Amino acid sequence: MTDAAPQAGGVPLQQVMLSALEHHAYCPRQAGLILLEDGYADDASTIRGTLMHQRVHEPGHETRGAVRTLRALPVWHDGLALVGVCDVVEIHSDGRVIPIEHKSGSYTQGGPADVQVTGQAMCLEAMFSCSIPYGVIYSAADRRRHTVALDAAARNRVLTLADEVRHTLAVATLPGAVADQRCRRCSMHDMCMPRVLARQGAITRAASKLFTPQPEAVWDD
Amino acid sequence: MTELLNTLYVQTQGASLHLDHDSLKIVIPETPKKTLPLRRLDGIVVYGHVSLSAELLARCAEDGRSVVWMSLSGRFLGRVDGPTRGNVMLRHAQHLSHADPVLRLQIARSCVAGKLQNSRQILLRGARDATDQAQVTLRSLAQDIEDLLGRAEDAGTLDELMGLEGQAARLYFEGLSHMLRPLSDIPSFANRTRRPPTDPVNALLSYLYGLTRALVHGAAEQVGLDPYLGFLHGMRPGKPALALDLMEEFRPIHADRLGLNLLNRKQLRKEHFETLPGGAVQMTEDGRRLVLTEWQAWKNKDWPHKLLGRKVSASLLPVVQARLLARHIRGELPAYIPWTVG
Ligand code: SF4
């Protein structure tokens, strides 16, 4: 994310990781915490994800029949200043190129994973000079492949999110907490403290009482 | 050697630890070798004369598994943690807050308030369990600390604040001496001495402060704060001032109360301490083993956290507090609120 790709106008565009787009799509603050505070939290779901990615991410390739499978393939798009790694890319003998993103959880249509696979496809199109009509999300929880159509709306969403992530990086201020049901499944939850942030009044009240003796406490030990 | 909650404590003098593939091999002369899968361990803490192989250290650094060295008496000596985490925005904000006299004094005041509130609770709790004269003395000491707490709010300078904190500490330790039951065969103590302790109570307190400090230091690192840049304790080479700041609110419960319980319940006795030529007092290996086992159980205990609205184990409280401080430093919370018991 430190490199900047040259843009047609001469102003370098800050390079953005495809994974950051996915985090931002889930919650802008989650992306902010990861990008600005180098936060990374290992909860059960990210560890599961890492273990699975380790398997998927043994770089290499294999050819079975008419399909060549590439793993852990680095991808980028200079013009759009996007960069990432594909879990799996299938190259079919008929010329089709299909990015396949592996997810340990279940699949939500239109969810953040769609953004990542769309961004991967946009990079692959530039790299292989081809056009990619759909990508695939493999969900380990469902044990199913889900097809994602790469239409104009999906592509525009990638560009919009990339601009938003660049904005977060430029202002270096954390976006506010969404403090909704997303927080329950969020790996950054402990670091983010959405519930405490939502209770600014309680903090101010507690601050005003810091020097007032508190009621006698009773505890077992 | 004690393995508790993913932390391996090694205090057998002369032991050496080695890397054996993905395992940790423990070699103690004239004892069968032992191995432990590294995966199981989040941290290794060694006391005194215990050596670690270069390969093991490198591997721990790589995995982000902390290695902490403590002196036999429980003084924190150092740690290895792998690369500094890249939270440059937070560290920068920490430096800016430190350089802002108003913000700095405000955070320092919060640290002192937390310490005084919790010290006072320990004295009141002691008074409940005490009788007659000791009860009266403890309540009056608690009242004196209340007065100092009120004055801390108006402290206009760090020196003034430090002075109040020092006065409160003297009163508090006087209180501790009244809370030690005479039944114990351990002599009561006059006041806090350190480096080196010259009586058993001070030896125990030093040891427990070392454990608390390592816990708080680790919490600051984990959250990405610079443990060496403090608000109350300022900035001095080699002194983890922020860890010391954050530690203030935890001393009374994390260390003092546990120490008192161990003595008053006669779990720790005279034979757990030894006097060295010249007069320094330290715990014996058995004594340290006993304290470590109790410390681990103590760290597992849940305490209410008012701002979070839930209970948090003693081992995680420092992490929660370091995060609250980080959020305040980054301008997301209007103040730093220390953790207080009750
Ligand atoms: S805890 Fe909630 S607000 Fe915070 S990063 Fe996660 S989803 Fe966003």
Coordinates of C-alpha atoms and ligand atoms in Angstrom, one line a residue:
Chain A
M1 CA 0.0 0.0 0.0
T2 CA 3.0 2.3 0.1
D3 CA 3.7 2.4 -3.5
A4 CA 1.8 4.8 -5.7
A5 CA 0.9 4.0 -9.2
P6 CA 1.3 6.8 -11.8
Q7 CA -2.0 8.2 -13.0
A8 CA -2.7 9.6 -16.5
G9 CA -3.0 13.1 -15.0
G10 CA 0.4 12.8 -13.4
V11 CA -0.8 12.7 -9.8
P12 CA 0.1 9.3 -8.4
L13 CA -2.8 7.3 -7.2
Q14 CA -2.4 5.6 -3.8
Q15 CA -2.3 1.9 -4.4
V16 CA -5.0 0.0 -2.5
M17 CA -5.2 -3.7 -1.5
L18 CA -8.2 -5.6 -2.7
S19 CA -8.6 -7.0 0.8
A20 CA -8.9 -3.4 2.1
L21 CA -11.9 -2.9 -0.2
E22 CA -13.5 -6.0 1.3
H23 CA -12.9 -4.7 4.8
H24 CA -14.2 -1.3 3.9
A25 CA -17.3 -2.8 2.3
Y26 CA -18.0 -4.6 5.6
C27 CA -17.3 -1.6 7.8
P28 CA -15.3 1.5 6.9
R29 CA -13.9 1.6 10.4
Q30 CA -12.7 -2.0 10.2
A31 CA -10.6 -1.1 7.2
G32 CA -9.4 2.1 9.0
L33 CA -8.3 0.1 12.0
I34 CA -6.4 -2.4 9.9
L35 CA -4.8 0.3 7.6
L36 CA -4.2 3.1 10.1
E37 CA -3.6 1.2 13.3
D38 CA -2.0 -1.9 11.9
G39 CA -4.6 -3.8 13.7
Y40 CA -5.0 -7.3 13.1
A41 CA -6.9 -9.5 15.5
D42 CA -6.8 -13.2 15.6
D43 CA -10.1 -14.4 16.6
A44 CA -11.4 -17.9 15.8
S45 CA -12.8 -16.9 12.4
T46 CA -9.6 -15.2 11.2
I47 CA -7.5 -18.1 12.4
R48 CA -9.8 -20.5 10.6
G49 CA -9.4 -18.3 7.6
T50 CA -5.6 -18.3 7.9
L51 CA -5.4 -22.0 8.1
M52 CA -7.6 -22.4 5.1
H53 CA -5.6 -19.8 3.2
Q54 CA -2.4 -21.6 4.1
R55 CA -3.7 -24.6 2.2
V56 CA -5.0 -22.6 -0.7
H57 CA -2.0 -20.3 -0.6
E58 CA 0.7 -22.9 -1.3
P59 CA 1.7 -21.1 -4.5
G60 CA 1.7 -23.3 -7.5
H61 CA -0.5 -24.6 -10.3
E62 CA -1.9 -27.8 -11.6
T63 CA -3.5 -28.9 -14.8
R64 CA -6.4 -31.2 -14.8
G65 CA -8.0 -31.9 -18.2
A66 CA -9.0 -28.6 -19.8
V67 CA -8.5 -26.5 -16.7
R68 CA -5.2 -25.0 -15.3
T69 CA -5.5 -24.0 -11.7
L70 CA -3.2 -21.2 -10.3
R71 CA -3.0 -20.7 -6.6
A72 CA -1.9 -17.6 -4.6
L73 CA -1.5 -15.6 -7.8
P74 CA -0.4 -11.9 -7.3
V75 CA -2.6 -9.6 -9.3
W76 CA -2.6 -5.9 -9.9
H77 CA -4.0 -3.1 -12.1
D78 CA -1.7 -0.2 -12.6
G79 CA -4.3 2.1 -14.1
L80 CA -6.7 1.6 -11.2
A81 CA -3.9 1.3 -8.6
L82 CA -5.2 -1.9 -7.2
V83 CA -3.2 -4.9 -6.0
G84 CA -4.0 -8.2 -4.4
V85 CA -3.6 -11.9 -4.3
C86 CA -6.1 -14.4 -5.8
D87 CA -6.7 -17.6 -3.8
V88 CA -7.3 -19.5 -7.0
V89 CA -7.5 -18.6 -10.7
E90 CA -8.9 -21.2 -13.2
I91 CA -7.7 -20.8 -16.7
H92 CA -9.8 -22.9 -19.0
S93 CA -8.7 -24.2 -22.4
D94 CA -11.5 -22.3 -24.0
G95 CA -10.0 -19.0 -22.8
R96 CA -12.2 -18.4 -19.8
V97 CA -10.4 -17.0 -16.8
I98 CA -12.2 -17.4 -13.4
P99 CA -11.1 -16.0 -10.1
I100 CA -12.2 -18.1 -7.2
E101 CA -12.1 -16.6 -3.7
H102 CA -12.2 -19.0 -0.8
K103 CA -14.2 -18.0 2.3
S104 CA -14.4 -20.0 5.5
G105 CA -17.8 -18.5 6.4
S106 CA -21.1 -18.7 4.6
Y107 CA -21.8 -16.6 1.6
T108 CA -24.0 -13.5 1.4
Q109 CA -25.0 -12.3 -2.0
G110 CA -23.8 -8.8 -2.7
G111 CA -21.6 -8.9 0.4
P112 CA -18.0 -7.8 0.9
A113 CA -16.6 -11.0 -0.7
D114 CA -18.2 -10.0 -4.0
V115 CA -16.2 -6.8 -4.0
Q116 CA -12.9 -8.7 -3.7
V117 CA -13.6 -11.1 -6.5
T118 CA -14.8 -8.3 -8.7
G119 CA -11.5 -6.4 -8.0
Q120 CA -9.5 -9.5 -8.8
A121 CA -11.3 -10.0 -12.1
M122 CA -10.6 -6.4 -13.0
C123 CA -6.9 -6.9 -12.4
L124 CA -6.9 -10.3 -14.3
E125 CA -8.6 -8.7 -17.3
A126 CA -5.8 -6.1 -17.5
M127 CA -3.1 -8.7 -17.0
F128 CA -4.4 -11.3 -19.4
S129 CA -6.1 -9.0 -21.9
C130 CA -9.4 -10.8 -21.6
S131 CA -12.8 -10.2 -20.3
I132 CA -14.2 -12.0 -17.4
P133 CA -18.0 -12.2 -17.1
Y134 CA -18.2 -13.8 -13.7
G135 CA -16.2 -14.8 -10.6
V136 CA -16.7 -17.4 -8.0
I137 CA -16.8 -17.4 -4.2
Y138 CA -16.3 -20.8 -2.6
S139 CA -17.8 -20.9 0.8
A140 CA -16.3 -23.6 3.1
A141 CA -19.3 -23.4 5.4
D142 CA -21.8 -24.0 2.6
R143 CA -19.4 -26.2 0.7
R144 CA -20.7 -24.5 -2.4
R145 CA -19.5 -22.3 -5.2
H146 CA -21.4 -19.1 -5.7
T147 CA -21.3 -17.3 -9.0
V148 CA -20.9 -13.5 -8.9
A149 CA -21.8 -11.6 -12.0
L150 CA -19.2 -8.9 -12.8
D151 CA -21.6 -6.2 -14.2
A152 CA -21.1 -2.5 -14.4
A153 CA -22.6 -1.9 -11.0
A154 CA -20.2 -4.4 -9.3
R155 CA -17.2 -2.7 -11.1
N156 CA -18.3 0.8 -10.1
R157 CA -18.6 -0.3 -6.6
V158 CA -15.0 -1.4 -6.6
L159 CA -13.9 2.0 -7.9
T160 CA -16.0 3.9 -5.4
L161 CA -14.7 1.8 -2.5
A162 CA -11.1 2.2 -3.6
D163 CA -11.6 6.0 -3.5
E164 CA -13.1 5.8 -0.1
V165 CA -10.2 3.7 1.2
R166 CA -7.8 6.3 -0.3
H167 CA -9.7 9.0 1.5
T168 CA -9.3 7.2 4.9
L169 CA -5.6 6.8 4.2
A170 CA -5.2 10.5 3.2
V171 CA -7.0 12.0 6.2
A172 CA -5.6 9.3 8.6
T173 CA -8.6 9.5 10.8
L174 CA -10.6 6.5 11.8
P175 CA -14.1 6.3 10.4
G176 CA -16.8 6.2 13.2
A177 CA -18.1 3.0 14.6
V178 CA -21.2 1.5 12.9
A179 CA -22.1 -0.1 16.2
D180 CA -24.7 -2.4 14.7
Q181 CA -25.1 -6.2 14.3
R182 CA -22.0 -6.2 12.1
C183 CA -19.9 -5.7 15.3
R184 CA -20.8 -9.0 16.7
R185 CA -19.0 -10.9 14.0
C186 CA -16.2 -8.4 13.6
S187 CA -12.6 -9.6 14.2
M188 CA -11.7 -6.0 15.2
H189 CA -14.3 -5.7 17.8
D190 CA -12.0 -5.7 20.9
M191 CA -9.8 -3.1 19.4
C192 CA -12.6 -1.0 18.1
M193 CA -14.7 -0.7 21.3
P194 CA -17.9 0.3 19.4
R195 CA -20.1 0.2 22.5
V196 CA -17.8 2.3 24.6
L197 CA -17.5 4.8 21.7
A198 CA -21.2 5.0 21.5
R199 CA -21.4 6.0 25.2
Q200 CA -19.4 9.3 25.2
G201 CA -21.7 10.7 27.8
A202 CA -20.9 7.9 30.2
I203 CA -17.2 8.7 29.8
T204 CA -17.7 12.3 30.5
R205 CA -19.8 11.5 33.6
A206 CA -17.1 9.0 34.8
A207 CA -14.4 11.6 34.2
S208 CA -16.3 14.1 36.4
K209 CA -16.5 11.5 39.2
L210 CA -12.8 10.3 39.1
F211 CA -11.9 12.2 42.2
T212 CA -15.0 11.5 44.2
P213 CA -14.6 8.5 46.6
Q214 CA -16.5 5.6 45.2
P215 CA -19.0 3.6 47.3
E216 CA -17.3 0.9 49.3
A217 CA -16.8 -2.2 47.1
V218 CA -17.4 -5.7 48.2
W219 CA -15.9 -8.7 46.4
D220 CA -15.0 -12.3 47.0
D221 CA -11.4 -13.3 46.7
Chain B
M1 CA 8.6 -25.1 35.8
T2 CA 4.9 -24.2 35.6
E3 CA 2.8 -24.1 32.5
L4 CA -0.4 -22.1 33.0
L5 CA -2.8 -20.5 30.6
N6 CA -0.4 -20.7 27.6
T7 CA 2.4 -19.1 29.5
L8 CA 5.4 -21.2 30.5
Y9 CA 7.2 -20.0 33.6
V10 CA 10.6 -21.5 34.1
Q11 CA 12.3 -20.9 37.4
T12 CA 14.4 -24.0 37.8
Q13 CA 17.9 -22.6 38.0
G14 CA 20.2 -24.0 35.4
A15 CA 17.5 -25.1 33.0
S16 CA 17.9 -24.5 29.3
L17 CA 15.3 -24.2 26.6
H18 CA 15.8 -25.2 23.0
L19 CA 13.9 -25.3 19.8
D20 CA 13.2 -28.8 18.5
H21 CA 11.3 -28.5 15.2
D22 CA 8.0 -27.0 16.3
S23 CA 8.5 -27.9 19.9
L24 CA 10.2 -26.5 22.9
K25 CA 12.7 -28.8 24.6
I26 CA 13.4 -28.2 28.2
V27 CA 16.7 -29.5 29.5
I28 CA 17.3 -29.7 33.3
P29 CA 20.5 -31.4 34.4
E30 CA 19.9 -34.9 35.8
T31 CA 16.2 -34.8 34.9
P32 CA 14.5 -36.4 31.9
K33 CA 14.1 -34.0 29.0
K34 CA 10.6 -32.6 28.3
T35 CA 9.1 -31.2 25.2
L36 CA 6.1 -29.0 24.7
P37 CA 4.5 -28.0 21.4
L38 CA 5.3 -24.3 20.8
R39 CA 1.8 -23.8 19.3
R40 CA 0.4 -24.2 22.8
L41 CA 2.4 -21.3 24.2
D42 CA 1.7 -17.6 23.9
G43 CA 4.6 -16.6 26.1
I44 CA 7.6 -17.7 28.1
V45 CA 8.7 -16.2 31.3
V46 CA 12.1 -17.1 32.8
Y47 CA 13.5 -16.3 36.2
G48 CA 17.1 -15.9 37.0
H49 CA 19.6 -18.4 35.6
V50 CA 17.7 -20.0 32.8
S51 CA 19.1 -20.0 29.2
L52 CA 17.3 -20.0 25.9
S53 CA 18.9 -21.0 22.6
A54 CA 19.3 -18.5 19.8
E55 CA 17.1 -20.6 17.6
L56 CA 14.3 -20.6 20.1
L57 CA 14.5 -16.9 20.6
A58 CA 14.4 -16.2 16.9
R59 CA 11.4 -18.5 16.5
C60 CA 9.5 -16.8 19.3
A61 CA 10.3 -13.4 17.9
E62 CA 9.1 -14.5 14.5
D63 CA 5.8 -15.9 15.9
G64 CA 5.2 -12.9 18.1
R65 CA 5.5 -15.1 21.2
S66 CA 6.9 -12.9 24.0
V67 CA 9.9 -14.0 26.0
V68 CA 10.2 -12.2 29.3
W69 CA 13.3 -12.3 31.6
M70 CA 12.7 -11.7 35.3
S71 CA 15.3 -11.6 38.1
L72 CA 14.9 -14.3 40.8
S73 CA 13.3 -11.7 43.0
G74 CA 10.7 -11.0 40.4
R75 CA 12.2 -7.8 39.0
F76 CA 11.4 -7.3 35.3
L77 CA 14.6 -7.4 33.3
G78 CA 13.5 -7.4 29.7
R79 CA 11.5 -8.9 26.9
V80 CA 11.6 -9.9 23.3
D81 CA 8.5 -9.5 21.2
G82 CA 9.4 -9.6 17.6
P83 CA 9.2 -6.5 15.3
T84 CA 7.5 -3.4 16.7
R85 CA 4.0 -3.3 15.5
G86 CA 3.4 -0.7 12.9
N87 CA 0.9 1.5 14.6
V88 CA 2.7 4.7 13.7
M89 CA -0.5 6.8 13.9
L90 CA -1.1 5.8 17.5
R91 CA 2.5 6.2 18.6
H92 CA 2.6 9.6 16.9
A93 CA -0.6 10.7 18.7
Q94 CA 0.9 9.4 21.9
H95 CA 3.9 11.7 21.5
L96 CA 1.7 14.6 20.6
S97 CA -0.5 14.1 23.8
H98 CA 2.7 13.7 25.8
A99 CA 3.9 17.0 24.5
D100 CA 0.7 18.8 25.3
P101 CA 0.9 19.9 28.9
V102 CA -2.9 20.0 29.5
L103 CA -3.6 16.5 28.0
R104 CA -0.6 15.0 29.7
L105 CA -1.6 16.3 33.1
Q106 CA -5.1 15.2 32.6
I107 CA -4.1 11.6 31.8
A108 CA -1.6 11.6 34.7
R109 CA -4.4 12.7 37.0
S110 CA -6.5 9.8 35.8
C111 CA -3.8 7.3 36.6
V112 CA -3.4 8.7 40.1
A113 CA -7.1 8.8 40.6
G114 CA -7.3 5.1 39.7
K115 CA -4.5 4.2 42.1
L116 CA -6.0 6.2 45.0
Q117 CA -9.5 4.9 44.4
N118 CA -8.3 1.3 44.4
S119 CA -5.9 1.8 47.3
R120 CA -8.7 3.3 49.4
Q121 CA -10.9 0.3 48.6
I122 CA -8.2 -2.1 49.8
L123 CA -8.0 -0.2 53.1
L124 CA -11.8 -0.2 53.5
R125 CA -11.9 -3.8 52.7
G126 CA -9.2 -4.4 55.2
A127 CA -11.2 -2.4 57.8
R128 CA -14.2 -4.7 57.3
D129 CA -12.1 -7.7 58.1
A130 CA -10.2 -6.0 61.0
T131 CA -11.2 -5.4 64.6
D132 CA -10.9 -2.6 67.2
Q133 CA -8.0 -0.3 66.8
A134 CA -6.9 -1.6 63.4
Q135 CA -10.3 -0.9 62.0
V136 CA -10.3 2.6 63.3
T137 CA -6.8 3.2 61.9
L138 CA -7.6 1.8 58.5
R139 CA -10.8 3.8 58.2
S140 CA -8.9 7.0 59.1
L141 CA -6.2 6.2 56.6
A142 CA -8.8 5.7 53.9
Q143 CA -10.2 9.1 54.9
D144 CA -6.8 10.7 54.5
I145 CA -6.5 9.1 51.0
E146 CA -9.9 10.5 50.1
D147 CA -8.6 14.0 51.0
L148 CA -5.6 13.5 48.8
L149 CA -7.8 12.2 46.0
G150 CA -9.8 15.4 46.2
R151 CA -6.6 17.5 46.1
A152 CA -5.3 15.5 43.1
E153 CA -8.2 16.9 41.0
D154 CA -6.8 20.4 41.5
A155 CA -3.1 19.5 41.1
G156 CA -1.8 22.1 38.6
T157 CA 1.5 20.4 37.9
L158 CA 2.9 17.0 37.5
D159 CA 5.3 17.6 40.5
E160 CA 2.3 18.4 42.7
L161 CA 0.5 15.4 41.5
M162 CA 3.5 13.1 42.1
G163 CA 3.8 14.6 45.6
L164 CA 0.2 13.8 46.4
E165 CA 0.7 10.3 45.1
G166 CA 3.8 9.8 47.3
Q167 CA 1.9 10.9 50.4
A168 CA -1.0 8.6 49.6
A169 CA 1.5 5.7 49.1
R170 CA 3.0 6.2 52.5
L171 CA -0.4 6.2 54.1
Y172 CA -1.5 3.2 52.1
F173 CA 1.6 1.1 53.1
E174 CA 1.0 2.1 56.7
G175 CA -2.4 0.6 56.2
L176 CA -1.1 -2.6 54.7
S177 CA 1.0 -3.2 57.8
H178 CA -2.2 -3.1 59.9
M179 CA -3.9 -5.6 57.5
L180 CA -1.3 -8.3 58.1
R181 CA -2.6 -10.7 60.7
P182 CA -0.2 -11.2 63.5
L183 CA -1.1 -15.0 63.5
S184 CA 1.2 -15.2 60.5
D185 CA 4.8 -16.1 61.4
I186 CA 6.0 -13.4 59.0
P187 CA 7.2 -10.2 60.6
S188 CA 5.0 -7.2 59.9
F189 CA 6.7 -4.6 57.8
A190 CA 7.5 -1.0 58.5
N191 CA 7.4 0.5 55.1
R192 CA 8.0 -0.2 51.5
T193 CA 11.6 -0.8 50.6
R194 CA 12.9 -2.1 47.3
R195 CA 16.1 -2.9 45.5
P196 CA 16.7 -5.0 47.3
P197 CA 13.9 -5.9 49.7
T198 CA 15.1 -6.5 53.2
D199 CA 12.0 -8.2 54.7
P200 CA 9.6 -10.9 53.5
V201 CA 6.6 -8.7 52.8
N202 CA 8.6 -6.3 50.6
A203 CA 10.2 -9.3 48.9
L204 CA 6.7 -10.6 48.1
L205 CA 5.4 -7.2 46.9
S206 CA 8.4 -6.7 44.7
Y207 CA 7.8 -10.1 43.1
L208 CA 4.1 -9.4 42.6
Y209 CA 4.8 -5.9 41.1
G210 CA 7.2 -7.6 38.7
L211 CA 4.5 -9.9 37.5
T212 CA 1.9 -7.1 37.3
R213 CA 4.4 -4.9 35.4
A214 CA 5.1 -7.6 32.8
L215 CA 1.4 -8.0 32.3
V216 CA 0.8 -4.3 31.8
H217 CA 3.8 -3.8 29.6
G218 CA 2.6 -6.7 27.4
A219 CA -0.8 -5.1 27.2
A220 CA 0.6 -1.7 26.1
E221 CA 2.7 -3.5 23.4
Q222 CA -0.2 -5.5 22.2
V223 CA -2.3 -2.4 21.7
G224 CA 0.5 -0.6 19.9
L225 CA 1.3 2.0 22.5
D226 CA 4.9 2.9 23.2
P227 CA 5.4 1.5 26.7
Y228 CA 8.3 3.9 27.3
L229 CA 6.5 7.1 26.8
G230 CA 4.5 7.9 30.0
F231 CA 2.3 10.7 31.1
L232 CA 2.7 10.5 34.9
H233 CA 6.1 8.9 34.8
G234 CA 7.3 10.9 31.8
M235 CA 10.2 9.7 29.6
R236 CA 13.4 8.3 30.9
P237 CA 15.8 6.0 29.2
G238 CA 15.2 2.4 30.0
K239 CA 12.1 3.0 32.1
P240 CA 8.8 1.8 30.7
A241 CA 7.0 4.9 31.9
L242 CA 3.7 4.2 30.3
A243 CA 3.6 0.7 31.6
L244 CA 4.3 2.2 35.1
D245 CA 1.5 4.7 34.5
L246 CA -1.0 2.0 33.6
M247 CA 0.2 -0.2 36.4
E248 CA -0.8 2.3 39.1
E249 CA -4.5 1.5 39.0
F250 CA -3.7 -2.3 39.1
R251 CA -1.2 -2.5 42.0
P252 CA -3.7 -2.5 44.8
I253 CA -5.9 -5.4 43.5
H254 CA -3.5 -7.3 41.2
A255 CA -0.6 -7.3 43.6
D256 CA -1.2 -6.0 47.1
R257 CA -4.5 -7.8 47.8
L258 CA -3.2 -11.1 46.5
G259 CA -0.1 -10.7 48.6
L260 CA -2.1 -10.0 51.7
N261 CA -4.3 -13.0 51.1
L262 CA -1.3 -15.3 50.7
L263 CA 0.2 -14.1 53.9
N264 CA -3.0 -13.9 56.0
R265 CA -4.1 -17.3 54.9
K266 CA -0.7 -18.6 55.8
Q267 CA -0.1 -20.0 52.4
L268 CA 3.2 -18.3 52.4
R269 CA 5.2 -18.9 55.5
K270 CA 8.6 -18.1 56.9
E271 CA 10.2 -21.0 55.1
H272 CA 9.2 -19.5 51.8
F273 CA 11.7 -16.7 52.2
E274 CA 15.5 -16.7 52.7
T275 CA 17.8 -14.0 53.9
L276 CA 21.0 -13.6 51.9
P277 CA 24.3 -12.6 53.4
G278 CA 24.2 -8.9 53.8
G279 CA 20.5 -8.8 54.6
A280 CA 18.6 -8.9 51.3
V281 CA 15.5 -11.1 51.5
Q282 CA 14.1 -13.1 48.6
M283 CA 11.6 -15.9 48.1
T284 CA 12.7 -19.5 47.8
E285 CA 12.0 -21.5 44.7
D286 CA 9.1 -23.2 46.5
G287 CA 7.8 -19.8 47.5
R288 CA 7.9 -18.5 44.0
R289 CA 6.2 -21.6 42.6
L290 CA 3.4 -21.1 45.1
V291 CA 3.0 -17.4 44.2
L292 CA 3.0 -18.2 40.5
T293 CA 0.3 -20.8 40.8
E294 CA -1.8 -18.4 42.9
W295 CA -1.1 -15.5 40.5
Q296 CA -2.4 -17.5 37.5
A297 CA -5.6 -18.3 39.4
W298 CA -5.9 -14.7 40.4
K299 CA -5.5 -13.5 36.8
N300 CA -8.4 -15.7 35.8
K301 CA -10.7 -14.0 38.3
D302 CA -13.4 -11.8 36.7
W303 CA -13.9 -8.2 37.9
P304 CA -16.7 -5.9 36.9
H305 CA -15.8 -3.2 34.4
K306 CA -18.2 -0.3 34.6
L307 CA -17.6 1.3 31.2
L308 CA -17.7 -2.0 29.3
G309 CA -20.8 -3.0 31.3
R310 CA -19.4 -6.5 31.8
K311 CA -16.9 -8.6 33.7
V312 CA -13.3 -8.9 32.5
S313 CA -10.7 -11.2 33.8
A314 CA -7.8 -9.7 35.7
S315 CA -5.4 -10.8 33.0
L316 CA -7.3 -8.9 30.3
L317 CA -8.1 -5.7 32.3
P318 CA -4.7 -4.2 31.4
V319 CA -5.4 -4.8 27.7
V320 CA -8.8 -3.2 27.9
Q321 CA -7.4 -0.2 29.8
A322 CA -4.5 0.2 27.2
R323 CA -7.2 0.2 24.5
L324 CA -9.3 2.8 26.3
L325 CA -6.1 4.9 26.6
A326 CA -5.3 4.4 22.9
R327 CA -8.9 5.5 22.0
H328 CA -8.5 8.6 24.2
I329 CA -5.1 9.4 22.7
R330 CA -6.5 9.1 19.2
G331 CA -9.2 11.6 20.1
E332 CA -12.1 9.2 20.1
L333 CA -12.9 9.3 23.8
P334 CA -13.1 12.5 25.9
A335 CA -11.0 11.2 28.8
Y336 CA -9.0 8.3 30.1
I337 CA -11.0 6.4 32.7
P338 CA -9.0 4.1 34.9
W339 CA -10.3 0.8 36.0
T340 CA -11.7 0.9 39.5
V341 CA -12.9 -2.0 41.6
G342 CA -16.5 -2.1 42.6
Ligands
SF4_1 S1 -16.6 -3.5 15.8 FE1 -18.3 -2.7 14.5 S2 -17.7 -0.6 14.2 FE2 -15.9 -1.6 14.9 S3 -14.8 -2.2 13.1 FE3 -16.1 -3.9 13.6 S4 -18.0 -3.7 12.5 FE4 -16.9 -1.7 12.4

